[in-house]
Tab-separated table of C-alpha atoms in Angstrom:
chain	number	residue	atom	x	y	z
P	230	UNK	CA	100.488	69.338	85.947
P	231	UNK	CA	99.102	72.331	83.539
P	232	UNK	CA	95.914	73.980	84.181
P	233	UNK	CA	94.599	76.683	82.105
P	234	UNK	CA	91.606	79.424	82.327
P	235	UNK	CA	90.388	82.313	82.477
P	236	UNK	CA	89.509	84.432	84.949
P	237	UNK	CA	85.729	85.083	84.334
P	238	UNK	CA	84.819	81.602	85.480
P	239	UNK	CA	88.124	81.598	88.097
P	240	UNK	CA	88.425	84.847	89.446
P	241	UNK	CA	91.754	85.714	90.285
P	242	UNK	CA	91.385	85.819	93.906
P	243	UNK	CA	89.521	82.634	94.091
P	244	UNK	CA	92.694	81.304	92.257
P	245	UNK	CA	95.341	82.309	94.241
P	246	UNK	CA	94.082	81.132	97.617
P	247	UNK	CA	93.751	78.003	96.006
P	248	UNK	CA	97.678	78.146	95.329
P	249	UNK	CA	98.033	79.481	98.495
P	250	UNK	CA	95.979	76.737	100.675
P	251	UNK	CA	97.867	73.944	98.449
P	252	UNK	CA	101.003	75.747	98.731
P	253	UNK	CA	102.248	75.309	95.551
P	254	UNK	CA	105.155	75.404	93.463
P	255	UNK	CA	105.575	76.920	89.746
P	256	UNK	CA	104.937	79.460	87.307
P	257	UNK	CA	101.444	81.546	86.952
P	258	UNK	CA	101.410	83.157	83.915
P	259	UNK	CA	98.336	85.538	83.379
P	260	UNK	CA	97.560	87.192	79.515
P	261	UNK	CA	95.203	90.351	79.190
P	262	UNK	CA	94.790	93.176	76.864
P	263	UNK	CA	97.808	95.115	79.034
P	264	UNK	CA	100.323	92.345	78.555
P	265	UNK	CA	101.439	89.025	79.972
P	266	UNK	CA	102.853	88.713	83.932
P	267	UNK	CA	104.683	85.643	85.431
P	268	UNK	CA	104.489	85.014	89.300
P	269	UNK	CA	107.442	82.197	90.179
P	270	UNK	CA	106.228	80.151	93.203
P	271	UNK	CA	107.887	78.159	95.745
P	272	UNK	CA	106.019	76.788	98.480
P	273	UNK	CA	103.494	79.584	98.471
P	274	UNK	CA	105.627	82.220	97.935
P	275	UNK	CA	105.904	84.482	95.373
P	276	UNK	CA	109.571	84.600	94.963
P	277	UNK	CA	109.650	86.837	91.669
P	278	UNK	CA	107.939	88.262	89.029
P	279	UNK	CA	108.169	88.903	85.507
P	280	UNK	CA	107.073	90.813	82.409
P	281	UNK	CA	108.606	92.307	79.349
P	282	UNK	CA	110.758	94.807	80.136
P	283	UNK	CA	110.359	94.793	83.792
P	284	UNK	CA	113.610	94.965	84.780
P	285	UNK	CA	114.507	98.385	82.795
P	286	UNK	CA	111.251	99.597	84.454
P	287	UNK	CA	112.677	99.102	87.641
P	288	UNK	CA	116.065	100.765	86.507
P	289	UNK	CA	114.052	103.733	85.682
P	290	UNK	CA	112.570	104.245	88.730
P	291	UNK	CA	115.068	104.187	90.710
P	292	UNK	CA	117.363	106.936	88.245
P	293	UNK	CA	114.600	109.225	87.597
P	294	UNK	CA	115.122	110.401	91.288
P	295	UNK	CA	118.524	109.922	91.233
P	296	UNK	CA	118.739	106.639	94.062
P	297	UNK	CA	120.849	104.061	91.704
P	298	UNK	CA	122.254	104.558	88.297
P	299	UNK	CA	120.411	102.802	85.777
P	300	UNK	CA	123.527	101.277	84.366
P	301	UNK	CA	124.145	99.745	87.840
P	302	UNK	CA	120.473	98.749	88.143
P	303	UNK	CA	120.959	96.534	84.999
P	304	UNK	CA	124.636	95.730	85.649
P	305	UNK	CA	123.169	93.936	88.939
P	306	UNK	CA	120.260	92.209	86.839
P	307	UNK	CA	122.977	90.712	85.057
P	308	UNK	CA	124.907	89.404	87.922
P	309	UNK	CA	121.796	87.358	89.201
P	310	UNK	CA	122.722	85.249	86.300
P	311	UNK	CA	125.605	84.193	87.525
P	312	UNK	CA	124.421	83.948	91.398
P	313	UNK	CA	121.504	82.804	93.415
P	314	UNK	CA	122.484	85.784	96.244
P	315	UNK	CA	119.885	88.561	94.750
P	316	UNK	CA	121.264	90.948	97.871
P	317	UNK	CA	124.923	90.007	97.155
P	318	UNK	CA	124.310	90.487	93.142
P	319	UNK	CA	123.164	94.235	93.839
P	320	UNK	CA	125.007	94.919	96.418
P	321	UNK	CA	128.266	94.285	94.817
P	322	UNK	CA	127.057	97.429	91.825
P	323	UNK	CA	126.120	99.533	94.934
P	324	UNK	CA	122.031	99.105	94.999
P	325	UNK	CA	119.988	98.297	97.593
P	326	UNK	CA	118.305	94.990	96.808
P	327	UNK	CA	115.349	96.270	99.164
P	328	UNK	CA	114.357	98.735	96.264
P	329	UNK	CA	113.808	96.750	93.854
P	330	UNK	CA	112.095	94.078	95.975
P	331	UNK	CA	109.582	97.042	96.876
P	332	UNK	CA	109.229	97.653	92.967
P	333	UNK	CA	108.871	94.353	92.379
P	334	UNK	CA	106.162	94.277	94.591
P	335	UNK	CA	104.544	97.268	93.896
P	336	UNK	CA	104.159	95.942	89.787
P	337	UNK	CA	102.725	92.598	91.339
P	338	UNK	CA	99.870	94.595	93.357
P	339	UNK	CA	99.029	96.742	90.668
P	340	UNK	CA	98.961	94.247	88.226
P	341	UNK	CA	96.790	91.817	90.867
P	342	UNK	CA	94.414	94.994	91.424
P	343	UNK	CA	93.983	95.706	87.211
P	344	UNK	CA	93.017	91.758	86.527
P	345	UNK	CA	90.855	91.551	89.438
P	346	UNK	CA	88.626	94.279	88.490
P	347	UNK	CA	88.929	93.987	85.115
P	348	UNK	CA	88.002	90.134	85.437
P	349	UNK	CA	88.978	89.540	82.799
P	350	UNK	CA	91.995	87.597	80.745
P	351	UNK	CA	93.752	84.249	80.843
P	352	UNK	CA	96.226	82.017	83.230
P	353	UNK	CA	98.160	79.021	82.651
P	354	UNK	CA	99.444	77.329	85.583
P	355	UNK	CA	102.521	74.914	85.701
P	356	UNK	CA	104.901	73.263	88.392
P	357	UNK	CA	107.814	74.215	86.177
P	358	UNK	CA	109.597	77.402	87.774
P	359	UNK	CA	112.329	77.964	86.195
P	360	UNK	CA	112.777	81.034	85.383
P	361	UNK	CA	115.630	81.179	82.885
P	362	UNK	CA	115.924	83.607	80.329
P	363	UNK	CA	113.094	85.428	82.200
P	364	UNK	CA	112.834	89.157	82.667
P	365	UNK	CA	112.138	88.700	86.712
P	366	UNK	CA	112.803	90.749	89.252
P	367	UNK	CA	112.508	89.512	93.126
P	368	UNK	CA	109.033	90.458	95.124
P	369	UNK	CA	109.596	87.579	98.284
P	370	UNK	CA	105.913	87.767	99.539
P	371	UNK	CA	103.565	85.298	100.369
P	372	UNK	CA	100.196	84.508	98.329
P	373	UNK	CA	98.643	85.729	101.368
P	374	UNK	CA	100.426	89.420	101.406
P	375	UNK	CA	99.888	89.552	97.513
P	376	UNK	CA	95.926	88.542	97.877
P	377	UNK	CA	95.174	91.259	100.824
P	378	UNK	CA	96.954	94.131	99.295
P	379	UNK	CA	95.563	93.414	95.913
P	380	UNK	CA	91.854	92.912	97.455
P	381	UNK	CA	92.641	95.901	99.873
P	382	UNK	CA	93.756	98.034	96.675
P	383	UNK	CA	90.131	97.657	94.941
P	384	UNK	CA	88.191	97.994	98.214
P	385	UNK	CA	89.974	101.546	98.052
P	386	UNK	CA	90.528	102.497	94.058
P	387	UNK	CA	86.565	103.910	93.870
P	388	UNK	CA	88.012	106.884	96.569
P	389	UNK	CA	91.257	106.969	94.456
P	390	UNK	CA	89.536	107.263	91.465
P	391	UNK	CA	87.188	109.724	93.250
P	392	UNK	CA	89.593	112.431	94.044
P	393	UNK	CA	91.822	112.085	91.171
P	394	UNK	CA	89.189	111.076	87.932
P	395	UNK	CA	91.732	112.226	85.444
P	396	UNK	CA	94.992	111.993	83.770
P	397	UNK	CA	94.928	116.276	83.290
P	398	UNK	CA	95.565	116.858	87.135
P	399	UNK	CA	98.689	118.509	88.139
P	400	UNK	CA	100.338	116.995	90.735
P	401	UNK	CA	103.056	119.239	93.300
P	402	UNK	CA	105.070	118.293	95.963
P	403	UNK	CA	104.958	120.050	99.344
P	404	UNK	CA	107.774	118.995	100.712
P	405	UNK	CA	110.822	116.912	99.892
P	406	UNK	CA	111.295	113.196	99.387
P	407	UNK	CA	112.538	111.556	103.038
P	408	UNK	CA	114.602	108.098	103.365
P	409	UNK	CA	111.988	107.367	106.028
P	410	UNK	CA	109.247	107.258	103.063
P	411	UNK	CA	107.958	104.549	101.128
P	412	UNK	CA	110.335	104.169	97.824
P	413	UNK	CA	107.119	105.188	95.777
P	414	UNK	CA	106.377	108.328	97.775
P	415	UNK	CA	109.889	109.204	97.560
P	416	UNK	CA	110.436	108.868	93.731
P	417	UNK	CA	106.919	111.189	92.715
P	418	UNK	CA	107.686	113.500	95.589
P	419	UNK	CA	111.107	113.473	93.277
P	420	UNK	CA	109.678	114.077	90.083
P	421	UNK	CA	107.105	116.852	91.490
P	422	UNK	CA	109.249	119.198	92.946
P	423	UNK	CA	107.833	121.401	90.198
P	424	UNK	CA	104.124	120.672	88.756
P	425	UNK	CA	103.843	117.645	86.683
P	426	UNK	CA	100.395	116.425	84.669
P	427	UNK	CA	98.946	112.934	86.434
P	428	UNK	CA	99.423	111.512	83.189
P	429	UNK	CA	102.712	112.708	81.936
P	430	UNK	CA	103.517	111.530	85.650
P	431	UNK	CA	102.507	107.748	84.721
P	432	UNK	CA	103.947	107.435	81.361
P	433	UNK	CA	107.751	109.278	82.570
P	434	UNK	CA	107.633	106.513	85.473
P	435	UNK	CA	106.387	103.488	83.134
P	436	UNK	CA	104.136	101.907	85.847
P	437	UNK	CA	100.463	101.380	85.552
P	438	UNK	CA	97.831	103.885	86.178
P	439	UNK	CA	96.273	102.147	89.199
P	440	UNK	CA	99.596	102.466	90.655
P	441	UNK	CA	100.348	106.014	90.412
P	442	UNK	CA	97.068	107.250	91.545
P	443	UNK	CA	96.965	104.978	94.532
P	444	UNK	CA	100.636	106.374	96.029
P	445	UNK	CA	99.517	110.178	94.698
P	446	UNK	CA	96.119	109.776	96.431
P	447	UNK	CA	98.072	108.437	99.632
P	448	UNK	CA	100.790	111.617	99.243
P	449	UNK	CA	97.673	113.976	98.769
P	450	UNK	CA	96.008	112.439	102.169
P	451	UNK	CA	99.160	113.260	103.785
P	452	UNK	CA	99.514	116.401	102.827
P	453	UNK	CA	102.922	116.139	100.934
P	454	UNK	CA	101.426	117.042	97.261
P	455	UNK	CA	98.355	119.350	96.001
P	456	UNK	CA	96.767	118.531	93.048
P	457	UNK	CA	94.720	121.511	90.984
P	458	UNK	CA	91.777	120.563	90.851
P	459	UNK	CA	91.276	117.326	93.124
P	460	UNK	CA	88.526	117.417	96.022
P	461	UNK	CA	89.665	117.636	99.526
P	462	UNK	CA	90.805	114.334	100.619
P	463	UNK	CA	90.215	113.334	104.210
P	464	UNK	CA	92.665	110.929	106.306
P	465	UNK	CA	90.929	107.435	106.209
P	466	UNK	CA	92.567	106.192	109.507
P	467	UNK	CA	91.599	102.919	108.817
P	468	UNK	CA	93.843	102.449	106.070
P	469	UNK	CA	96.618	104.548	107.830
P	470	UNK	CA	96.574	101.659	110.275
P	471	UNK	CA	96.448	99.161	108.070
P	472	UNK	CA	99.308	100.341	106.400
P	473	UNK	CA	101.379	100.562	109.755
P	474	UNK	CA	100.277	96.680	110.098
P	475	UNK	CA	101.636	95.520	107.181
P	476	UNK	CA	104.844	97.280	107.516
P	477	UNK	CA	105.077	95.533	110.689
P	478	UNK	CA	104.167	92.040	109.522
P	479	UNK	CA	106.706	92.405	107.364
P	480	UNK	CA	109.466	93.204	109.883
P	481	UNK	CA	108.226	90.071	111.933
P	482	UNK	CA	106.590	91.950	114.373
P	483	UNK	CA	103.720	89.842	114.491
P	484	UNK	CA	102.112	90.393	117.714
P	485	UNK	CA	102.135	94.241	117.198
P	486	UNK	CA	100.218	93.785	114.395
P	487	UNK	CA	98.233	91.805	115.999
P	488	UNK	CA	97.705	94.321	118.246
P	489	UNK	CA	96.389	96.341	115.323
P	490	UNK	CA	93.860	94.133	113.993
P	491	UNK	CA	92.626	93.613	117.520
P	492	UNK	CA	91.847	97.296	117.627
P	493	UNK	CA	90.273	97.820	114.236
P	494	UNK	CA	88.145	94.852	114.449
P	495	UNK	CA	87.441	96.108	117.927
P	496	UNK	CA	86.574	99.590	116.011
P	497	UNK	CA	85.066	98.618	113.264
P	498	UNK	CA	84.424	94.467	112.450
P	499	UNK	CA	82.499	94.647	109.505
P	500	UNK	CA	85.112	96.062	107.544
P	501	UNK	CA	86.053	93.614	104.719
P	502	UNK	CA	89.658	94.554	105.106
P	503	UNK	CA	90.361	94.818	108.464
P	504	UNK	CA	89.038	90.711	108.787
P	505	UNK	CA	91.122	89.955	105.869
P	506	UNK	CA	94.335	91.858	107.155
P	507	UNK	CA	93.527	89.854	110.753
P	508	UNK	CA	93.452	86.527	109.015
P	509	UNK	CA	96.521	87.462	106.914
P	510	UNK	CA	98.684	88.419	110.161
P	511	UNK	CA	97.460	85.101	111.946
P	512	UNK	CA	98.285	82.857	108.868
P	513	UNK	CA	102.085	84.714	108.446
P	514	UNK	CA	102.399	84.211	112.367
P	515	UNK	CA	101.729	80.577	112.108
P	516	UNK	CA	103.942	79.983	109.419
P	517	UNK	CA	106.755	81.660	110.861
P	518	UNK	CA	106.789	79.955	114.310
P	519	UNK	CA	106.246	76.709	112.028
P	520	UNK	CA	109.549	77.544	110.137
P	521	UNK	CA	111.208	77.444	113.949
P	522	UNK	CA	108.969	74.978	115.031
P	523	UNK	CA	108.705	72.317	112.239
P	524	UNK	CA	105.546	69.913	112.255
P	525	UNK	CA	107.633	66.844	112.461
P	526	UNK	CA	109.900	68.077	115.141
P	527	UNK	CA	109.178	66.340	118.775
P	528	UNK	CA	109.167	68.864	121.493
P	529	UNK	CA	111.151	67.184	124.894
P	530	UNK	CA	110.221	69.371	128.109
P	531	UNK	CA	112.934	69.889	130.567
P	532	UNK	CA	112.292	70.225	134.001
P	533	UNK	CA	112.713	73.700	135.617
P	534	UNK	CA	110.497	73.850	138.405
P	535	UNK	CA	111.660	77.261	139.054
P	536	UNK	CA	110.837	78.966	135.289
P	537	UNK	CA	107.483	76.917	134.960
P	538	UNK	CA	105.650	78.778	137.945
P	539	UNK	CA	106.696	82.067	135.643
P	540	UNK	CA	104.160	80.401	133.169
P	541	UNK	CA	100.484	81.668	132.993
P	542	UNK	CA	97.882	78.980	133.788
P	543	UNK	CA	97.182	77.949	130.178
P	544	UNK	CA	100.626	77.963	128.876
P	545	UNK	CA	101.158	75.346	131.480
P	546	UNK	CA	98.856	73.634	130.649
P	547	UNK	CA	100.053	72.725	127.172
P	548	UNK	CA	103.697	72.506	128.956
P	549	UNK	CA	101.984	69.800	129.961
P	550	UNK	CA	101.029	68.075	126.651
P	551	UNK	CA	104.573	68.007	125.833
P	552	UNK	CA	105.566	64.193	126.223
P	553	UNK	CA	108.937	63.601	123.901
P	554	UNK	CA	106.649	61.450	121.787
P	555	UNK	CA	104.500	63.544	120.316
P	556	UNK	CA	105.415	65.932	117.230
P	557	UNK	CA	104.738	69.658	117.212
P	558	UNK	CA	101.580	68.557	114.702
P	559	UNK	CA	99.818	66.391	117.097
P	560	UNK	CA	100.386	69.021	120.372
P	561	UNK	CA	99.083	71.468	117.941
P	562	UNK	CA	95.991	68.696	117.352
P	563	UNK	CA	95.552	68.125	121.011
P	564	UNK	CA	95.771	71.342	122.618
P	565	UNK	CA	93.013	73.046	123.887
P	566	UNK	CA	94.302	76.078	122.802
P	567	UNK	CA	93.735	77.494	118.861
P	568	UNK	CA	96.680	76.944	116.518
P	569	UNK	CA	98.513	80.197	116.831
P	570	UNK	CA	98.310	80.426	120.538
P	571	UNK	CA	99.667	76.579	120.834
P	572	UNK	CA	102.770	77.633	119.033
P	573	UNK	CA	103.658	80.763	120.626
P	574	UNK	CA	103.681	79.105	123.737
P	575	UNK	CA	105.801	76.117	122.546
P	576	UNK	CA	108.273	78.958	121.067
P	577	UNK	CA	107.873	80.881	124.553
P	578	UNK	CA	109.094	77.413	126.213
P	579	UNK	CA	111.578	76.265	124.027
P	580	UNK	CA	113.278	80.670	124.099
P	581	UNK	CA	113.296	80.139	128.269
P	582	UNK	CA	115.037	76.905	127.431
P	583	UNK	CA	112.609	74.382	128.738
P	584	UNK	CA	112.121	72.382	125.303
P	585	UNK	CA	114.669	70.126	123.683
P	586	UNK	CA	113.715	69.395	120.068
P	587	UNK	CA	114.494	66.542	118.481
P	588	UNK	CA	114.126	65.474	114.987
P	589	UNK	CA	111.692	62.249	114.190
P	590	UNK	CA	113.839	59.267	113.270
């Protein structure tokens, strides 16, 4: 199935979570006036990207500050040709795949954050994704991570664009890059040790504007660069947090950033992208207890008398749902309990060893 469009009467955002609810598999391809992107699907995640020239983008960025060769940036590209292992391919020329995941990534959410204000330009959807003779580079996200970044980066870009309005700015580092940064922090505190124009900046890194000023605005609310010229930027702790969630929703650590969202919305509940980053965390969570925990799998309790009194009240209470007939899809259905809380306690059980699973026949 083909669909085509364009995104004044589908907005972009409306368009991926309809890929995302239906979990599909394919190629988006979206044309405007800055070029042509491919997302590669599979199941709902965005598994790769590509444009023209991507890949020697991403070899750039990493030489300019020294943390690959570009030769051995492109020798790895090359090796992905001949294996599926992305982390084996660069790991065998010495570069950490992680980098260019993060670049990856970091194209995709500019890119996301340029067509959805711009509203503008075309997409063609299809369930082919092959991605042969493509210039892709891996980004392994979900639709979900790719929407609330991209939505969270134009909630933000009017202060971005606020405090650095043009491309004549010079930008200095305060201190040196740290492996403990961001790979984008790192690579312009790299290129700023000495003064560099916001614009000569963008074009020496290759990346798009919306980019640049996003991770300089972050640097300059940190303290790490001065810019000549740009007004004082305060902290936005909102965002600081935010950040710190994703970076743990990304290690797994779902219920610490769960934690987070349950103090920002406590803080502040209107904001459009603390609910978003809430949903987002509860939608990951579910899907990773559902990749131990598969629908179809039937749950059989075993009886520890002992280690069920160590239960709370309403986590044995959906022990108690567990019958060795039903599937993980209808407990889900029949607890009393919401979705997420359902499964965490049928992981809980089955980590204390008190569920058997079993596969349907």
């Amino acid at each position: 199935m083909a669909i085509h469009g364009d995104l004044f009467s589908y907005p972009l955002p409306e368009f991926l979570q309809w890929l995302d609810s239906s979990r599909k598999t394919g190629t988006l391809q979206l044309s405007w006036e800055a070029g042509e992107r491919k997302l590669f699907l599979l199941s709902g995640q965005v598994g790769a990207t590509a444009s023209e020239g991507l890949r020697g983008r991403v070899a750039r960025l990493l030489s300019l500050p020294k943390l690959a060769a570009g030769t051995r940036v492109l020798a790895a590209f090359d090796e992905l040709a001949r294996t599926p292992d992305v982390d084996a391919a660069f790991d065998a020329h010495g570069v950490q795949a992680r980098w260019v995941r993060d670049l990856g990534r970091e194209e995709l959410f500019a890119a996301m954050t340029d067509l959805t204000i711009a509203g503008q330009g075309t997409f063609h959807w299809t369930e082919d994704a092959d991605r042969t003779g493509e210039d892709w580079v891996p980004s392994d996200m979900s639709i979900r991570e790719l929407l609330f970044e991209s939505l969270r980066w134009v909630d933000e870009q009017g202060d971005v664009d606020k405090a650095l309005p043009i491309d004549a700015l010079s930008v200095k580092a305060l201190s040196p890059p740290s492996p403990s940064q961001p790979l984008m922090h790192r690579i312009i505190l790299a290129l700023t040790t000495t003064p560099q124009n916001l614009g000569r900046l963008r074009l020496s890194m290759g990346v798009s504007r919306s980019s640049v000023t996003r991770r300089v605005h972050e640097l300059l609310r940190a303290k790490l660069v001065e810019v000549d010229g740009a007004p004082q930027v305060e902290a936005d702790p909102v965002a600081e947090m935010l950040e710190k969630g994703a970076v743990l929703m990304r290690e797994g650590q779902y219920d610490a950033a769960g934690i987070v969202c349950a103090s920002l919305l406590a803080s502040d509940p209107a904001d459009r992208r603390v609910r978003e980053f809430a949903r987002l965390v509860q939608r990951e969570h579910v899907a990773a207890l559902y990749a131990d925990l598969p629908p179809l799998v039937v749950p059989q309790l075993i009886q520890a008398p002992h280690a069920m009194v160590m239960l709370k009240p309403e986590e044995r209470q959906i022990a108690g749902l567990v019958s060795g007939t039903w599937d993980v899809s209808t407990l889900v259905l029949a607890s009393p309990a919401r979705e997420l809380e359902t499964l965490k306690t049928l992981a809980k059980l089955h980590r204390m060893g008190l569920l058997q699973l079993t596969l349907p026949r």
